[in-house]
Tab-separated table of C-alpha atoms in Angstrom:
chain	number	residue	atom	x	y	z
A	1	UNK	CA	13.949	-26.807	20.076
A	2	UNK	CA	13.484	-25.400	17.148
A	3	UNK	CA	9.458	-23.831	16.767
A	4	UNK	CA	8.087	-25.826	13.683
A	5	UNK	CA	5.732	-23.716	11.049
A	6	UNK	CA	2.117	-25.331	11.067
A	7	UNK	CA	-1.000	-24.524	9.007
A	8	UNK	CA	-3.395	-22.568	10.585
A	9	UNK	CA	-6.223	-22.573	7.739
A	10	UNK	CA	-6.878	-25.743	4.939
A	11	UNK	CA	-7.953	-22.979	2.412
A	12	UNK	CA	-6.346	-20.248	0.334
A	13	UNK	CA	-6.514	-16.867	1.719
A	14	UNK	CA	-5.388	-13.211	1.319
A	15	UNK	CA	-3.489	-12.320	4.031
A	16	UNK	CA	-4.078	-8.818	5.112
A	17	UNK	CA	-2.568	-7.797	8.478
A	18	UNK	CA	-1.933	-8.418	11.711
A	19	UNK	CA	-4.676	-6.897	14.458
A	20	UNK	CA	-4.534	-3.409	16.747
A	21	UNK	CA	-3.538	-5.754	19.694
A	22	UNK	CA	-0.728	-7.947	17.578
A	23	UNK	CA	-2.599	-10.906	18.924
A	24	UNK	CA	-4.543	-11.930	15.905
A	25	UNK	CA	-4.035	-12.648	12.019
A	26	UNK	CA	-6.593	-10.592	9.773
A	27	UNK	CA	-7.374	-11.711	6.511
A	28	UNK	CA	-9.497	-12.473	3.572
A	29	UNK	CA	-10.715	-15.702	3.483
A	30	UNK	CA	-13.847	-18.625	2.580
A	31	UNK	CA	-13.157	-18.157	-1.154
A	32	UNK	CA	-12.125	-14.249	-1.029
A	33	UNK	CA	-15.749	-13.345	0.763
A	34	UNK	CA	-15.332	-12.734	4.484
A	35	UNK	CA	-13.163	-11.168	6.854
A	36	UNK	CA	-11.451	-12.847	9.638
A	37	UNK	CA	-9.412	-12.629	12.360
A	38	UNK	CA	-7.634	-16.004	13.661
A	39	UNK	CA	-5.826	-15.791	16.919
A	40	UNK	CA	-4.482	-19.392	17.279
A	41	UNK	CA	-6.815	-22.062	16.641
A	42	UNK	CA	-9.530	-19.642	17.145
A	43	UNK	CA	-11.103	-17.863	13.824
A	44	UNK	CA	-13.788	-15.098	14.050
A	45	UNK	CA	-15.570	-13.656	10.963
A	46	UNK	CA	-15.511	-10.119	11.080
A	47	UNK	CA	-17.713	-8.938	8.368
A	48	UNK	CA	-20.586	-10.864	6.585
A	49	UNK	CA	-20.067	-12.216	3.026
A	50	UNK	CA	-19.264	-9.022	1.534
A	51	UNK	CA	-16.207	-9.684	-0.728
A	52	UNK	CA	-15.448	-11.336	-4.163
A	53	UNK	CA	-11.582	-12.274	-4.387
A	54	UNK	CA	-10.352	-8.409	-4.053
A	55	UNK	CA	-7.388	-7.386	-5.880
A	56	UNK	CA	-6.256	-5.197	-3.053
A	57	UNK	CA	-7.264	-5.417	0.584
A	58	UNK	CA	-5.915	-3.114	3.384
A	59	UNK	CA	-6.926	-1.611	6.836
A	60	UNK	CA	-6.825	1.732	7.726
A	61	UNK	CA	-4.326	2.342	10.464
A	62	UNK	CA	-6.646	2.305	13.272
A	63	UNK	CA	-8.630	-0.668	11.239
A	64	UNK	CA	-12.190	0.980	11.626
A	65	UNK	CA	-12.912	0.856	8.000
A	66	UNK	CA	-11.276	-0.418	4.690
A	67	UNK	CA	-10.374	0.082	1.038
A	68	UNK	CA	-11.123	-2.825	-1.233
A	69	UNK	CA	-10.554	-3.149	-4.834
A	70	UNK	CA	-12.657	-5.623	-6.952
A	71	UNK	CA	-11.478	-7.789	-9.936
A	72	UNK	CA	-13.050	-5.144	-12.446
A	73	UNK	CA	-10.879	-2.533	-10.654
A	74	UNK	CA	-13.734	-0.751	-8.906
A	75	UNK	CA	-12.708	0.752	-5.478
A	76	UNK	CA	-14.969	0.452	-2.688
A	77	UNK	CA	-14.842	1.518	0.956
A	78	UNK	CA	-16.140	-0.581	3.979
A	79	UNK	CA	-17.314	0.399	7.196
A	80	UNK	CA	-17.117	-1.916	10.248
A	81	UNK	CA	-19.435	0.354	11.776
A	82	UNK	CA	-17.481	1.714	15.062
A	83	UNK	CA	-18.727	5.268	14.226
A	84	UNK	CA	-21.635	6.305	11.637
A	85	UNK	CA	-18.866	7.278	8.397
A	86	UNK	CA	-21.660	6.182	5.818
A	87	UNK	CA	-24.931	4.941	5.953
A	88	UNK	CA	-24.297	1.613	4.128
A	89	UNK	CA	-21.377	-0.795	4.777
A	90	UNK	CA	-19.691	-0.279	1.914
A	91	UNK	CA	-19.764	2.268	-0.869
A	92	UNK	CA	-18.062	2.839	-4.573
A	93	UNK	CA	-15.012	5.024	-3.293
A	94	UNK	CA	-14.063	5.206	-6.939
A	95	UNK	CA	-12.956	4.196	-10.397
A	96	UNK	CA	-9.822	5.019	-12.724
A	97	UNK	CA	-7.933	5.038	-9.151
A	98	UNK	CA	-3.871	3.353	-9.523
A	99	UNK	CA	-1.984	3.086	-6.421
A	100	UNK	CA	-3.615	4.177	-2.910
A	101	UNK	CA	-2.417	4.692	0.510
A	102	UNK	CA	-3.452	5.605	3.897
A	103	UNK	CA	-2.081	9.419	4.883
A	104	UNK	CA	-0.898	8.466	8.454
A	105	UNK	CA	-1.087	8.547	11.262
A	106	UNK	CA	-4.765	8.051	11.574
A	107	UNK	CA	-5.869	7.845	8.260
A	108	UNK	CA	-8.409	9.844	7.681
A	109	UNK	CA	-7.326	11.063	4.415
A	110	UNK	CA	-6.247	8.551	1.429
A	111	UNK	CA	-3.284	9.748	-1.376
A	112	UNK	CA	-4.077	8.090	-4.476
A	113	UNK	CA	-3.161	8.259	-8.323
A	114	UNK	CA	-5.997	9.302	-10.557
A	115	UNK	CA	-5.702	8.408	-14.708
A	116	UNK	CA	-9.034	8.643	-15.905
A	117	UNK	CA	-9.668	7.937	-19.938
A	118	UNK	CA	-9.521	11.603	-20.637
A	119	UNK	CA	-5.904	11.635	-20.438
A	120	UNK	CA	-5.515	13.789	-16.955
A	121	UNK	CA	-2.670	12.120	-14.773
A	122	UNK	CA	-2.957	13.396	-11.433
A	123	UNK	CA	-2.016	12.605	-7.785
A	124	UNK	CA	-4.829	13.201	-5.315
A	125	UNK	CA	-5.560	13.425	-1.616
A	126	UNK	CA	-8.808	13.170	-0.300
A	127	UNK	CA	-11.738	12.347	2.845
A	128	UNK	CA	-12.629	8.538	3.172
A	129	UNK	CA	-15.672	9.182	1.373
A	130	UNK	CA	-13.608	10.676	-1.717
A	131	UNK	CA	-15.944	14.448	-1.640
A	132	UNK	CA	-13.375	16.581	-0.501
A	133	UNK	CA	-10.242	15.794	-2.570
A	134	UNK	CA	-7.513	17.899	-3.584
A	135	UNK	CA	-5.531	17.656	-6.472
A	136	UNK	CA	-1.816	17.917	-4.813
A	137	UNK	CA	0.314	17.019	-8.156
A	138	UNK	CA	0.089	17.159	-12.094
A	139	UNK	CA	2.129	13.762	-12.777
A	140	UNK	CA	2.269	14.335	-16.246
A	141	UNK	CA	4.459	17.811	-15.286
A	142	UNK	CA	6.490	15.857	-13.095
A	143	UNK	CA	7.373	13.353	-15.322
A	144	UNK	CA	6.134	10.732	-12.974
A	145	UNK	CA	3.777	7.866	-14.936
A	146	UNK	CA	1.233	5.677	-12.929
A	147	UNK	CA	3.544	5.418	-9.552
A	148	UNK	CA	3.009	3.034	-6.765
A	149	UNK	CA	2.126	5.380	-3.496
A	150	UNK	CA	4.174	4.701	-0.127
A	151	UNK	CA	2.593	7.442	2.599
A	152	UNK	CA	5.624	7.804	5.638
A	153	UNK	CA	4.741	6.846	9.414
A	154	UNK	CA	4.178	10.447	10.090
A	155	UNK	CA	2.372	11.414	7.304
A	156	UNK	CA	4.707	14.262	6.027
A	157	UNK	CA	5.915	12.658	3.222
A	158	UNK	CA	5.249	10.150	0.286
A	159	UNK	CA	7.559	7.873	-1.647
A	160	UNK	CA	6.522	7.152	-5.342
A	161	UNK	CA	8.123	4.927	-7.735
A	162	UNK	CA	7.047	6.396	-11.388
A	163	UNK	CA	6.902	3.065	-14.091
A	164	UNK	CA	6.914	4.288	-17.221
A	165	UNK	CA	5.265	1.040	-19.678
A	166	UNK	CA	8.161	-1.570	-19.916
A	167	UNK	CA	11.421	0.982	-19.490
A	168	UNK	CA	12.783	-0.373	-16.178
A	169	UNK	CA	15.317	1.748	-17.371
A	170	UNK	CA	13.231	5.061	-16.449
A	171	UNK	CA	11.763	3.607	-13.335
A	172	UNK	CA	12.685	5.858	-10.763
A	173	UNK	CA	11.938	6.641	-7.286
A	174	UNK	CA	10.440	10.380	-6.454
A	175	UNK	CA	10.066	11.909	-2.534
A	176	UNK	CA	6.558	14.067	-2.326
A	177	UNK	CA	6.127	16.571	0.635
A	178	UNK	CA	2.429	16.210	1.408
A	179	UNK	CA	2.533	20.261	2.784
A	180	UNK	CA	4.778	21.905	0.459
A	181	UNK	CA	2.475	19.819	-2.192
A	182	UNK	CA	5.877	19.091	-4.168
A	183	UNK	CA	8.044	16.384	-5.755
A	184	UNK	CA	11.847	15.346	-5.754
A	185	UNK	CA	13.631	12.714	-7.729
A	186	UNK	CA	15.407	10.668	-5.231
A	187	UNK	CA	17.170	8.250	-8.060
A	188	UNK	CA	18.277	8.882	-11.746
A	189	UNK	CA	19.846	5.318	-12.345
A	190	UNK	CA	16.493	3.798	-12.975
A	191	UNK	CA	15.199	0.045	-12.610
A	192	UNK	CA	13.463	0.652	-9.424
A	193	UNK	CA	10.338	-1.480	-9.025
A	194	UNK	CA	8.442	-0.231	-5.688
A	195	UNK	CA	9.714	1.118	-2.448
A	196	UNK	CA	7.661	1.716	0.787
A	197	UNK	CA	8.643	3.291	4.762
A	198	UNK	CA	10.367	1.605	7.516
A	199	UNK	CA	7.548	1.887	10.762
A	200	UNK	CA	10.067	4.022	11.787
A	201	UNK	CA	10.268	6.330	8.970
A	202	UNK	CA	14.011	6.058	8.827
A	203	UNK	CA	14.592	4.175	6.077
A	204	UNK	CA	12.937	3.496	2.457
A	205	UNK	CA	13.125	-0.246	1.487
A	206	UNK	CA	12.696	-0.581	-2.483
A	207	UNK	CA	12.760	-3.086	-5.349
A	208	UNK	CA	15.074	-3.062	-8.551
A	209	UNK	CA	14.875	-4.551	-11.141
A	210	UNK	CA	17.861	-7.132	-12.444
A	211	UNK	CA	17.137	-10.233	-14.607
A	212	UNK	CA	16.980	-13.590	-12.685
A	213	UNK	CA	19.291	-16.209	-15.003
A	214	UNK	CA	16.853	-18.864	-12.821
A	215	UNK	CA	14.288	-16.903	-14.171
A	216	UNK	CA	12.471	-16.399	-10.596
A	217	UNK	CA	12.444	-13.266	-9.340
A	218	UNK	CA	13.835	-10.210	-10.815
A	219	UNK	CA	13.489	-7.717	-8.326
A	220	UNK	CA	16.836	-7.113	-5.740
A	221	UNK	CA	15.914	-5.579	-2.438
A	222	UNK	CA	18.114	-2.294	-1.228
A	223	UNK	CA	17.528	0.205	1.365
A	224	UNK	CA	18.530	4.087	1.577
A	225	UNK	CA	17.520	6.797	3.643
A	226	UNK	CA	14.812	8.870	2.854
A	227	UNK	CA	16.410	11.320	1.017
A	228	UNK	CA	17.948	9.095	-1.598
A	229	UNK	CA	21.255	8.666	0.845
A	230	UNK	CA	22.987	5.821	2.131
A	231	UNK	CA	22.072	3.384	-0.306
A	232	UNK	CA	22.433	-0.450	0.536
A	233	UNK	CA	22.019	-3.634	-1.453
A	234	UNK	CA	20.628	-6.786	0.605
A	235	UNK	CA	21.492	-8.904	-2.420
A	236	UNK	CA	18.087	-10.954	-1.770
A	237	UNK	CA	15.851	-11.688	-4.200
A	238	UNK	CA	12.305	-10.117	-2.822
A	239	UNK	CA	9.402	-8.551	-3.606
A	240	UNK	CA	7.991	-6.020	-0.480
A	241	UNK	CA	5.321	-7.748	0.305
A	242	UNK	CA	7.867	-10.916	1.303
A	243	UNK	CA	9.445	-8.908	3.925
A	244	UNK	CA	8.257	-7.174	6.867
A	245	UNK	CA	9.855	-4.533	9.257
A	246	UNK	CA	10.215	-5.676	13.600
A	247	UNK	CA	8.633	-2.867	15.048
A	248	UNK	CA	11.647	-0.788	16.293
A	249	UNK	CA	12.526	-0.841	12.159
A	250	UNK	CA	16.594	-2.166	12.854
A	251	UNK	CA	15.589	-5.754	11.283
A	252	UNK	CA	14.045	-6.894	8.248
């Protein structure tokens, strides 16, 4: 038969990943406060109430700590306290911060676009307690404007999507090479939307934009290799975070 879809929680939550082990469901939940993980019926809080409805939620890879951001775009860190990192549970990791990712494969480093007020556009890579960062790329020299930040499996490379304001026209999708501290542009046609890594680090699944006459979703998904190759529509209406990747990265 046929397995039928049931709910697993009566409330609203942020779903944020899936646990080291596969076996449990990790998200944000009782009104965007707490932390759990649900493994069947069974639901365990793993952190007090420490949240309020975060904007952004994810796990480092080996899930020891996390990056949070609040509704008033403040970026905080939190420590579940598996090895002494910081002294208090969570700390201000920092402010005027765009996209961020975790530089696998263990993530102890973060990649992250910086536009502070006083005009400097820059793309940054720095310690989980943001001290020692480096600046890695002027983004106003490379023509990129306030990208979204895709790190690959291995950690060698970076895919960013640079979104100008509202020309989907100029939205295009850049390769970075985290040693050589440069960046390529992958596309020239424009109207991409966001693009992220196959587990595999094979492939590059991305978002462009085309106008939905239903007037539901305007982003198409495609996938190409990672150096701009091979390119394939899916003709499926889709933002990324609606799909997700098996593990050995052949299905979507």
């Amino acid at each position: 038969p046929i397995p039928k879809p049931s709910a697993s929680t009566a409330e609203s939550v942020l779903l944020v990943d899936r646990s080291l082990d596969k076996k449990s469901v990790v998200y944000v939940g009782n009104q965007g406060k707490t932390l759990f993980a649900r493994n069947g019926g069974t639901q365990k809080a793993l952190t007090p109430d420490s949240f309020r409805n975060p904007t952004l939620f994810s796990m480092s890879p080996n899930q020891d700590v996390a990056i949070f951001r609040n509704p008033n775009d403040e970026l905080f860190l939190y420590d579940f306290k598996r090895y002494n990192l910081v002294e208090q549970e969570q700390f201000l990791y920092g402010r005027d911060i765009g996209s961020i990712g975790w530089v696998y494969p263990d993530g102890s480093q973060l990649l992250y676009s910086y536009a502070p007020a006083s005009g400097e556009q820059s793309l940054i890579i720095a310690d989980r307690t943001n001290k020692n960062l480096e600046r890695v790329l002027n983004l106003k020299d490379a023509g990129i404007t306030d990208p979204t930040i895709a790190v690959a499996p291995d950690g060698k490379m970076a895919i960013l999507v640079s979104r100008p304001g509202d020309d989907f026209a100029s939205y295009n999708i850049y390769l970075f090479d985290l040693f050589t501290k440069r960046a390529r542009q992958l596309t020239t046609d424009g109207d991409k939307v966001d693009a992220r890594f196959s587990p595999s680090g094979t492939h590059v699944v991305y978002t462009r934009f085309e106008a939905d006459p239903d007037g539901i979703n305007n982003q198409l998904l495609s996938v190409m290799d990672p150096d701009g190759k091979n390119r394939k529509d899916f003709n499926l209406r889709a933002n990324l975070d609606q799909i997700a990747f098996l593990d050995d990265s052949r299905l979507v």
